[in-house]
Coordinates of C-alpha atoms in Angstrom, one line a residue:
M1384 CA -21.3 -3.0 -1.4
D1385 CA -21.7 -5.1 -4.7
A1386 CA -24.6 -7.1 -3.2
E1387 CA -26.4 -4.0 -1.9
V1388 CA -26.2 -2.2 -5.2
S1389 CA -27.3 -5.2 -7.2
I1390 CA -30.4 -5.6 -5.1
A1391 CA -31.2 -1.9 -5.1
A1392 CA -30.8 -1.7 -8.9
G1393 CA -32.4 -5.0 -9.7
L1394 CA -29.4 -6.3 -11.6
T1395 CA -29.3 -9.8 -13.1
P1396 CA -26.2 -12.1 -12.8
A1397 CA -25.4 -11.2 -16.5
D1398 CA -25.6 -7.5 -15.7
I1399 CA -23.3 -7.9 -12.7
E1400 CA -20.8 -9.8 -14.8
L1401 CA -20.9 -7.0 -17.4
L1402 CA -20.3 -4.4 -14.7
Q1403 CA -17.3 -6.3 -13.4
K1404 CA -15.8 -6.5 -16.9
I1405 CA -16.3 -2.7 -17.3
K1406 CA -14.8 -2.1 -13.9
A1407 CA -11.7 -4.1 -14.9
G1408 CA -11.1 -1.7 -17.8
L1409 CA -11.7 1.5 -16.0
P1410 CA -8.2 2.2 -14.6
I1411 CA -6.4 2.0 -18.0
T1412 CA -9.2 3.9 -19.6
A1413 CA -8.8 6.7 -17.1
D1414 CA -5.0 6.8 -17.6
V1415 CA -5.1 6.9 -21.4
S1416 CA -8.1 9.4 -21.4
R1417 CA -6.2 11.5 -18.8
A1418 CA -9.5 11.9 -17.0
D1419 CA -11.4 10.7 -13.9
V1420 CA -13.8 7.8 -14.9
L1421 CA -16.7 7.0 -12.7
L1422 CA -19.0 3.9 -13.0
C1423 CA -22.4 4.9 -11.8
L1424 CA -25.6 2.8 -11.1
P1425 CA -29.2 3.8 -10.3
Y1426 CA -29.6 4.1 -6.6
D1427 CA -33.0 5.7 -5.9
K1428 CA -35.5 7.9 -7.7
D1429 CA -33.5 10.7 -9.4
K1430 CA -30.3 9.5 -7.6
A1431 CA -27.3 7.4 -8.6
I1432 CA -24.3 6.0 -6.7
V1433 CA -20.7 5.9 -7.8
W1434 CA -20.0 2.2 -7.8
F1435 CA -16.3 2.6 -8.7
H1436 CA -14.1 5.7 -9.3
A1437 CA -11.0 5.2 -11.5
I1438 CA -8.4 7.8 -10.5
P1439 CA -6.0 8.5 -13.3
H1440 CA -2.2 8.1 -12.9
S1441 CA -1.4 10.3 -15.9
I1442 CA -2.9 13.5 -14.5
S1443 CA -4.1 15.0 -11.2
S1444 CA -7.5 13.9 -10.2
L1445 CA -10.4 16.4 -10.2
Y1446 CA -11.5 15.0 -6.8
R1447 CA -10.0 15.6 -3.4
K1448 CA -10.7 12.0 -2.5
D1449 CA -12.0 8.8 -4.0
A1450 CA -15.7 9.3 -5.0
T1451 CA -16.6 5.6 -4.7
G1452 CA -19.9 5.3 -2.7
R1453 CA -20.9 9.0 -3.4
I1454 CA -24.6 9.6 -4.0
L1455 CA -25.3 11.8 -7.0
N1456 CA -28.6 13.6 -7.6
A1457 CA -30.4 15.0 -10.7
E1458 CA -29.6 18.6 -9.8
E1459 CA -25.8 18.2 -10.0
Q1460 CA -25.8 15.4 -12.6
P1461 CA -28.6 16.1 -15.1
L1462 CA -26.9 14.4 -18.0
L1463 CA -26.2 11.3 -16.0
M1464 CA -29.8 11.0 -14.9
Q1465 CA -30.9 11.5 -18.5
A1466 CA -28.6 8.7 -19.6
L1467 CA -30.0 6.3 -16.9
K1468 CA -33.6 7.1 -17.9
S1469 CA -33.4 7.4 -21.7
G1470 CA -30.3 5.5 -22.6
S1471 CA -28.8 8.5 -24.5
G1472 CA -25.4 9.8 -23.7
G1473 CA -23.9 13.3 -24.2
R1474 CA -21.4 15.9 -23.3
R1475 CA -21.6 19.0 -21.2
Q1476 CA -19.4 21.5 -19.3
R1477 CA -19.7 21.6 -15.6
E1478 CA -17.8 22.2 -12.3
V1479 CA -16.8 19.3 -10.1
L1480 CA -16.2 21.6 -7.2
S1481 CA -18.0 24.8 -6.4
N1482 CA -14.8 26.8 -6.9
G1483 CA -13.2 24.5 -9.4
A1484 CA -12.2 24.9 -13.0
P1485 CA -14.6 24.0 -15.8
V1486 CA -14.8 20.3 -16.5
I1487 CA -15.9 18.5 -19.7
Q1488 CA -18.1 15.5 -18.9
D1489 CA -18.8 12.7 -21.3
V1490 CA -21.6 10.3 -20.4
F1491 CA -21.8 6.8 -21.8
P1492 CA -24.9 4.7 -20.9
I1493 CA -24.4 1.0 -20.1
H1494 CA -26.9 -1.4 -21.7
G1495 CA -27.5 -4.8 -20.1
Q1496 CA -29.8 -7.6 -21.0
D1497 CA -32.7 -6.7 -23.3
N1498 CA -30.9 -3.4 -24.0
K1499 CA -32.0 -2.2 -20.6
V1500 CA -29.9 0.7 -19.2
I1501 CA -28.2 -0.6 -16.0
G1502 CA -25.7 2.2 -15.4
A1503 CA -23.5 4.9 -17.0
M1504 CA -19.8 5.7 -17.3
L1505 CA -18.7 9.3 -16.7
V1506 CA -15.5 10.6 -18.2
E1507 CA -14.6 13.9 -16.6
T1508 CA -11.7 16.0 -18.0
N1509 CA -10.5 19.4 -16.8
M1510 CA -10.7 22.0 -19.5
I1511 CA -6.9 22.4 -19.9
A1512 CA -6.4 18.6 -20.4
H1513 CA -9.4 18.6 -22.8
E1514 CA -7.9 21.3 -24.9
R1515 CA -4.5 19.5 -25.0
Q1516 CA -6.2 16.3 -26.0
R1517 CA -8.1 18.1 -28.7
R1518 CA -4.9 19.2 -30.3
R1519 CA -3.4 15.7 -30.4
N1520 CA -3.1 13.5 -33.5
R1521 CA -6.6 12.7 -34.8
H1522 CA -5.8 8.9 -34.9
F1523 CA -5.0 9.1 -31.2
R1524 CA -8.1 11.1 -30.4
Q1525 CA -10.3 8.6 -32.2
A1526 CA -8.5 5.7 -30.5
V1527 CA -9.3 7.2 -27.0
V1528 CA -13.0 7.3 -28.0
W1529 CA -12.8 3.7 -29.2
L1530 CA -11.1 2.7 -25.9
Q1531 CA -13.8 4.4 -23.9
E1532 CA -16.6 2.7 -25.9
M1533 CA -14.9 -0.7 -25.6
C1534 CA -14.7 -0.2 -21.9
V1535 CA -18.5 0.5 -21.7
R1536 CA -19.1 -2.7 -23.6
G1537 CA -17.0 -4.7 -21.2
E1538 CA -14.4 -5.5 -23.8
L1539 CA -11.3 -4.4 -21.8
E1540 CA -11.5 -7.1 -19.1
S1541 CA -8.0 -8.3 -19.9
A1542 CA -6.7 -4.8 -19.3
A1543 CA -6.9 -5.5 -15.5
T1544 CA -3.4 -7.1 -15.7
L1545 CA -1.7 -4.1 -17.4
S1546 CA 0.6 -1.7 -15.6
R1547 CA -0.9 1.8 -15.0
F1548 CA -0.1 4.5 -17.6
S1549 CA 1.6 7.5 -16.1
L1550 CA 2.4 11.1 -17.1
Y1551 CA 6.0 10.2 -18.2
D1552 CA 5.1 7.1 -20.3
G1553 CA 5.1 7.0 -24.1
V1554 CA 2.4 5.8 -26.4
Y1555 CA 2.3 4.8 -30.1
M1556 CA -0.4 3.2 -32.3
V1557 CA -0.3 0.7 -35.1
D1558 CA -3.1 0.1 -37.6
S1559 CA -4.1 -3.2 -39.2
T1560 CA -1.5 -2.8 -42.0
R1561 CA 1.2 -2.7 -39.3
T1562 CA 1.9 1.0 -39.9
V1563 CA 2.7 3.2 -37.0
V1564 CA 0.1 6.0 -37.4
Y1565 CA 0.9 7.9 -34.2
M1566 CA 3.8 8.2 -31.8
S1567 CA 3.9 10.5 -28.8
G1568 CA 7.0 12.7 -28.2
I1569 CA 8.0 10.7 -25.1
A1570 CA 7.9 7.4 -27.1
A1571 CA 9.9 9.0 -29.9
N1572 CA 12.5 10.2 -27.5
L1573 CA 12.7 6.7 -25.9
F1574 CA 13.4 5.1 -29.2
R1575 CA 15.9 7.8 -30.2
S1576 CA 17.8 7.0 -27.0
V1577 CA 18.5 3.5 -28.4
G1578 CA 19.3 4.6 -31.9
I1579 CA 15.9 4.3 -33.6
T1580 CA 14.7 7.5 -35.3
P1581 CA 11.0 7.5 -35.8
E1582 CA 9.7 9.1 -39.0
V1583 CA 7.4 12.1 -38.9
H1584 CA 4.8 10.2 -41.1
G1585 CA 3.8 6.6 -41.0
Q1586 CA 6.5 3.9 -40.8
Q1587 CA 6.3 0.1 -40.6
L1588 CA 6.2 -1.6 -37.2
T1589 CA 9.3 -3.6 -38.2
S1590 CA 11.4 -0.4 -38.0
L1591 CA 11.0 -0.6 -34.2
E1592 CA 12.5 -3.3 -31.9
P1593 CA 11.7 -7.0 -32.4
C1594 CA 9.9 -7.2 -29.1
D1595 CA 7.5 -4.4 -30.3
V1596 CA 6.6 -6.5 -33.4
E1597 CA 6.1 -9.7 -31.3
L1598 CA 3.9 -7.9 -28.7
V1599 CA 1.7 -6.1 -31.3
E1600 CA 1.2 -9.3 -33.3
R1601 CA 0.1 -11.2 -30.2
A1602 CA -2.5 -8.4 -29.6
F1603 CA -3.8 -8.7 -33.1
A1604 CA -3.9 -12.5 -33.0
T1605 CA -5.5 -12.9 -29.6
N1606 CA -7.7 -9.8 -29.4
L1607 CA -6.5 -9.5 -25.8
C1608 CA -4.4 -7.0 -24.0
Q1609 CA -0.7 -8.0 -23.8
S1610 CA 2.2 -6.9 -21.7
A1611 CA 6.0 -7.6 -21.7
R1612 CA 8.9 -6.5 -19.6
V1613 CA 12.1 -6.7 -21.6
E1614 CA 15.6 -6.2 -20.1
S1615 CA 18.1 -5.4 -22.8
E1616 CA 21.8 -6.3 -22.9
D1617 CA 22.6 -2.6 -22.4
G1618 CA 20.8 -2.7 -19.0
R1619 CA 17.6 -0.8 -19.9
I1620 CA 14.2 -2.2 -18.8
W1621 CA 11.2 -1.2 -20.8
V1622 CA 7.6 -2.3 -20.0
R1623 CA 5.2 -2.4 -22.9
S1624 CA 1.5 -2.8 -22.7
A1625 CA -0.6 -3.5 -25.9
I1626 CA -4.3 -2.8 -26.1
P1627 CA -6.2 -4.1 -29.1
L1628 CA -8.7 -1.5 -30.4
R1629 CA -11.9 -2.2 -32.4
M1630 CA -14.1 0.2 -34.2
P1631 CA -17.5 0.3 -32.5
P1632 CA -20.3 -1.7 -34.3
I1633 CA -22.9 0.2 -36.1
G1634 CA -25.6 1.2 -33.6
W1635 CA -23.0 1.4 -30.7
R1636 CA -21.3 4.5 -31.9
H1637 CA -21.9 7.7 -30.1
Y1638 CA -22.0 10.1 -33.0
W1639 CA -21.8 13.1 -30.7
L1640 CA -18.2 12.0 -30.1
A1641 CA -17.3 10.9 -33.6
L1642 CA -14.5 12.5 -35.5
P1643 CA -14.7 13.2 -39.2
W1644 CA -12.0 10.8 -40.5
T1645 CA -11.7 7.5 -42.3
P1646 CA -10.9 4.1 -40.7
F1647 CA -7.3 3.0 -40.3
S1648 CA -7.3 0.8 -43.4
P1649 CA -9.8 -0.6 -45.9
H1650 CA -9.3 -4.0 -44.4
S1651 CA -10.8 -3.1 -41.0
S1652 CA -13.5 -5.4 -39.7
E1653 CA -16.1 -5.1 -37.0
H1654 CA -15.1 -8.5 -35.6
G1655 CA -11.3 -8.1 -35.8
V1656 CA -8.7 -5.8 -34.4
D1657 CA -8.5 -2.5 -36.2
A1658 CA -5.5 -1.1 -34.3
V1659 CA -3.2 -1.7 -31.3
L1660 CA -2.3 1.0 -28.8
V1661 CA 1.1 0.4 -27.2
L1662 CA 2.0 2.1 -23.9
L1663 CA 5.7 2.3 -23.2
H1664 CA 7.2 2.7 -19.8
N1665 CA 10.9 3.1 -19.0
A1666 CA 11.4 1.2 -15.7
T1667 CA 15.2 1.1 -15.8
E1668 CA 15.8 3.7 -13.0
T1669 CA 13.0 2.3 -10.8
V1670 CA 14.2 -1.3 -11.1
Q1671 CA 17.8 -0.3 -10.5
K1672 CA 16.8 1.6 -7.3
E1673 CA 14.8 -1.4 -6.1
R1674 CA 17.7 -3.7 -6.7
E1675 CA 20.0 -1.3 -4.8
L1676 CA 17.6 -1.1 -1.9
N1677 CA 17.3 -4.9 -1.9
V1678 CA 21.1 -5.2 -1.7
K1679 CA 21.3 -2.6 1.0
S1680 CA 18.5 -4.3 2.9
A1681 CA 20.2 -7.7 2.7
I1682 CA 23.5 -6.2 4.0
I1683 CA 21.7 -4.5 6.9
Q1684 CA 19.9 -7.7 7.8
E1685 CA 23.2 -9.5 7.8
V1686 CA 24.7 -6.8 10.0
H1687 CA 21.8 -7.3 12.5
H1688 CA 22.3 -11.0 12.4
R1689 CA 26.0 -10.7 13.2
V1690 CA 25.4 -8.1 15.9
K1691 CA 22.9 -10.5 17.5
N1692 CA 25.5 -13.3 17.4
N1693 CA 28.2 -11.0 18.9
L1694 CA 25.8 -9.9 21.7
Q1695 CA 25.0 -13.5 22.5
N1696 CA 28.7 -14.3 22.6
I1697 CA 29.3 -11.4 25.0
A1698 CA 26.4 -12.7 27.2
A1699 CA 28.0 -16.2 27.2
I1700 CA 31.3 -14.8 28.3
L1701 CA 29.7 -12.7 31.1
R1702 CA 27.7 -15.8 32.2
I1703 CA 31.0 -17.8 32.5
Q1704 CA 32.5 -14.9 34.5
A1705 CA 29.4 -14.8 36.8
R1706 CA 29.9 -18.4 37.6
R1707 CA 33.5 -17.8 38.7
A1708 CA 32.7 -14.7 40.7
Q1709 CA 33.6 -15.0 44.4
S1710 CA 31.0 -12.6 45.9
E1711 CA 27.3 -12.8 45.5
E1712 CA 27.1 -9.1 44.7
A1713 CA 29.5 -9.4 41.7
R1714 CA 27.6 -12.5 40.5
Q1715 CA 24.4 -10.6 40.6
H1716 CA 25.8 -7.6 38.7
L1717 CA 27.2 -9.9 36.0
T1718 CA 23.9 -11.8 35.8
D1719 CA 22.0 -8.4 35.3
A1720 CA 24.5 -7.5 32.5
V1721 CA 23.8 -10.8 30.8
N1722 CA 20.1 -10.1 30.7
R1723 CA 20.6 -6.5 29.4
V1724 CA 22.8 -7.8 26.6
L1725 CA 20.4 -10.5 25.7
S1726 CA 17.4 -8.1 25.7
M1727 CA 19.2 -6.1 23.0
S1728 CA 20.1 -9.2 21.0
V1729 CA 16.4 -10.0 20.8
I1730 CA 15.7 -6.8 18.9
H1731 CA 18.6 -7.4 16.5
E1732 CA 17.2 -10.9 15.9
F1733 CA 13.8 -9.5 14.8
L1734 CA 15.6 -6.8 12.7
S1735 CA 17.7 -9.5 10.9
Q1736 CA 14.4 -11.0 9.6
D1737 CA 13.0 -7.8 8.2
E1738 CA 14.4 -4.4 9.1
H1739 CA 11.4 -2.5 7.6
R1740 CA 8.6 -4.4 9.3
P1741 CA 7.4 -3.1 12.7
I1742 CA 8.4 -5.3 15.6
N1743 CA 5.7 -7.3 17.5
I1744 CA 6.3 -6.2 21.1
K1745 CA 4.3 -9.0 22.5
D1746 CA 6.8 -11.5 20.9
V1747 CA 9.7 -9.5 22.3
C1748 CA 8.2 -9.5 25.8
Q1749 CA 7.8 -13.3 25.6
R1750 CA 11.4 -13.8 24.6
I1751 CA 12.7 -11.5 27.3
A1752 CA 10.5 -13.1 29.9
N1753 CA 11.9 -16.6 29.0
Q1754 CA 15.4 -15.3 29.3
V1755 CA 14.8 -13.6 32.7
A1756 CA 13.1 -16.6 34.1
E1757 CA 16.0 -18.8 33.0
V1758 CA 18.9 -16.6 34.0
S1759 CA 17.8 -14.7 37.0
A1760 CA 15.7 -17.0 39.1
R1761 CA 17.4 -18.9 41.9
P1762 CA 17.7 -22.7 41.7
D1763 CA 15.3 -23.1 44.5
Q1764 CA 12.9 -20.6 43.1
E1765 CA 10.0 -21.1 40.6
I1766 CA 8.8 -18.0 38.7
A1767 CA 6.0 -18.0 36.2
I1768 CA 5.9 -15.0 33.8
Q1769 CA 2.8 -14.6 31.6
V1770 CA 2.5 -12.2 28.6
Q1771 CA -1.1 -11.0 27.8
G1772 CA -2.9 -8.4 25.8
S1773 CA -2.6 -6.9 22.3
S1774 CA 0.0 -7.7 19.7
V1775 CA 1.4 -4.2 19.5
R1776 CA 3.8 -3.4 16.6
L1777 CA 6.3 -0.6 17.0
P1778 CA 9.3 0.6 14.9
A1779 CA 12.8 -0.5 15.9
S1780 CA 13.5 3.0 17.3
Q1781 CA 10.8 2.4 20.0
A1782 CA 11.1 -1.4 20.3
T1783 CA 14.8 -1.3 21.3
P1784 CA 14.4 1.0 24.4
L1785 CA 11.1 -0.7 25.3
A1786 CA 12.8 -4.1 25.3
M1787 CA 15.4 -2.7 27.7
V1788 CA 12.6 -1.3 29.9
V1789 CA 10.8 -4.6 30.0
N1790 CA 14.0 -6.4 30.9
E1791 CA 14.9 -4.0 33.8
L1792 CA 11.3 -4.1 35.2
L1793 CA 11.3 -7.9 35.1
L1794 CA 14.7 -8.0 36.8
N1795 CA 13.5 -5.5 39.4
A1796 CA 10.5 -7.7 40.1
V1797 CA 12.5 -10.9 40.4
E1798 CA 15.3 -9.4 42.5
H1799 CA 13.2 -7.2 44.9
G1800 CA 9.5 -8.0 44.8
L1801 CA 9.9 -11.9 44.6
K1802 CA 13.2 -12.1 46.5
E1803 CA 11.8 -13.9 49.5
R1804 CA 9.3 -16.1 47.7
A1805 CA 9.8 -19.7 46.5
H1806 CA 7.0 -19.3 44.0
G1807 CA 6.3 -16.1 42.2
E1808 CA 4.1 -14.8 39.4
I1809 CA 4.7 -11.9 37.0
R1810 CA 2.2 -10.7 34.5
I1811 CA 3.0 -8.5 31.5
L1812 CA 0.0 -6.8 30.0
L1813 CA 0.1 -4.8 26.7
E1814 CA -2.7 -2.5 25.6
D1815 CA -3.0 -0.7 22.3
L1816 CA -5.0 2.5 22.6
G1817 CA -4.5 3.7 19.0
D1818 CA -2.2 6.6 19.5
T1819 CA -0.6 5.3 22.7
V1820 CA 0.6 2.0 24.1
V1821 CA 0.3 1.0 27.7
L1822 CA 2.7 -1.6 29.2
Q1823 CA 2.0 -3.0 32.7
I1824 CA 4.2 -5.4 34.7
E1825 CA 2.7 -6.8 37.9
D1826 CA 4.1 -9.2 40.4
N1827 CA 2.7 -10.9 43.5
G1828 CA 5.6 -10.0 45.7
A1829 CA 6.3 -7.8 48.7
G1830 CA 5.3 -4.5 47.1
L1831 CA 7.1 -1.2 47.2
P1832 CA 8.4 0.7 50.2
A1833 CA 5.9 3.2 51.6
D1834 CA 8.2 6.2 50.6
F1835 CA 9.2 4.7 47.2
N1836 CA 9.7 7.1 44.3
P1837 CA 11.1 5.7 41.1
I1838 CA 12.6 9.0 40.1
H1839 CA 14.7 9.2 43.2
A1840 CA 15.6 5.5 43.4
S1841 CA 19.3 6.3 42.8
H1842 CA 20.4 3.2 44.5
S1843 CA 19.0 1.1 41.7
L1844 CA 20.8 1.2 38.4
G1845 CA 18.0 -0.7 36.7
L1846 CA 15.4 1.9 37.6
Q1847 CA 17.8 4.7 36.5
I1848 CA 17.9 3.0 33.1
V1849 CA 14.1 2.6 33.0
N1850 CA 13.6 6.3 33.9
T1851 CA 16.0 7.5 31.3
L1852 CA 14.6 5.3 28.5
V1853 CA 11.0 6.0 29.2
T1854 CA 11.3 9.8 29.5
D1855 CA 14.0 10.6 27.0
D1856 CA 13.8 7.8 24.4
L1857 CA 10.2 6.9 24.5
K1858 CA 8.8 10.3 25.5
G1859 CA 6.4 8.5 27.9
T1860 CA 5.6 8.2 31.5
L1861 CA 6.4 5.7 34.3
Q1862 CA 4.2 5.0 37.3
M1863 CA 5.1 2.4 40.0
E1864 CA 2.7 1.5 42.8
S1865 CA 1.9 -1.3 45.3
I1866 CA -1.1 -3.4 44.7
Y1867 CA -3.5 -3.7 47.7
E1868 CA -6.2 -6.1 48.5
E1869 CA -9.0 -5.7 51.1
G1870 CA -9.0 -8.4 53.9
E1871 CA -10.6 -8.9 57.2
E1872 CA -7.9 -6.9 58.9
G1873 CA -8.0 -4.1 56.3
A1874 CA -6.0 -3.6 53.1
H1875 CA -2.7 -5.4 52.7
V1876 CA 0.0 -5.4 50.0
V1877 CA -0.3 -8.3 47.4
G1878 CA 2.3 -7.1 44.9
A1879 CA 3.6 -4.2 42.8
R1880 CA 2.7 -2.7 39.5
A1881 CA 4.8 -0.7 37.0
T1882 CA 2.9 1.2 34.2
V1883 CA 4.6 2.6 31.2
T1884 CA 2.6 4.8 28.8
L1885 CA 4.2 5.9 25.5
P1886 CA 2.9 7.6 22.3
K1887 CA 3.1 5.5 19.1
R1888 CA 5.6 6.6 16.6
S1889 CA 5.3 5.9 12.9
A1890 CA 7.9 3.6 11.3
R1891 CA 8.9 6.5 9.0
A1892 CA 9.4 8.9 11.9
G1893 CA 11.4 6.2 13.7

């Protein structure tokens, strides 16, 4: 989209670089302004395109969805079109939605090379938030305007690395004399919780914590945004973000937004930092929950690892028992039990790596195919099993019963379809249809009996297991049929096919 817009708008490389810098500062500008901020570029005659929409984290968005890519016309955005044509900004009241509440819209034109207007920044605030903002401390209100104008000039590029500012975060502001000229109620409460009582009127920065002093001084010295995450001995974790603010140069100021007040200090300079805005986020509870989840996840993964080992030990014991069995029937039953246990251990092996990540069913099928070919085939029999199709990923709640289904269908193919063949082939095909998954298992064996019905195949424990898992656990369908091929003497059976169709289930639902 960047290339298309730059060609349509006739932007120079320098213009594009400026727009990228502006874009980097939009998210934090939207958060602090408690407003939706849209970066718009000329698109066509009397039209503009929203190149980037910064949705605020500190207040609900005015838009139902991201407006990036939306085309705006002169009828709905007269002030925007005026700014793109004449280079003059302004403010107006409008409605974002036909039935929406009144919205205050501020328009900042963006000037590129040779003072050419290359775009505009829209700051849109709902009327309630605007009234609340208007009642805030005048220092903070002016700082918001400075922040917006710095963003338009591309001077907040370093803000791209800062954490987003949310509704429950605190904020305070320090002027060039290192006096705290504004502190929000949330920030004051945070400091009170650690024994620091902020004064109603200006206090020195040194009355706060040492990390505050260090962070603010870095912002003053470097003229760049700074951030620090500090974990105190008492266990609290605070994340601070410092934004250096500069008074707009003469000629850049939008006097229609100016507030009647004096600068922070007589030492302010157009080339230096006039103030620093510090955003304060208490991350203690979030980090503690993350750590608890990480510990629980590690424990669960260890459990899956041990379950896998125990299942493999059980399979090894059953395999030894199978070798000692006197009858062929007992040996076959024990061999089937080995495969069933190993098919479940495959799932626990995947879960031991990452319990939250959906399981790749194609990988599971390959592992089970290797086990069946190794354990179930006769010494004088050669069976090739191929796994083809999509890499379908399913949650463990579906992967576990599906692994058992694959195992039973493979065993059925080896024991019945390929029983009389020295060389056999089995093909597993996976197909992802979006909302559903189709699993097919085909063999080139003797096919199914003419009157075969998988639902009534009560003589086969394996098919009973498959029916139960497909219908009850996977909420899917099972179809089994012989494969025919036309020849000179008519159609003849060349194998059998089992088709399992199941709906996808989200990992959260699983």
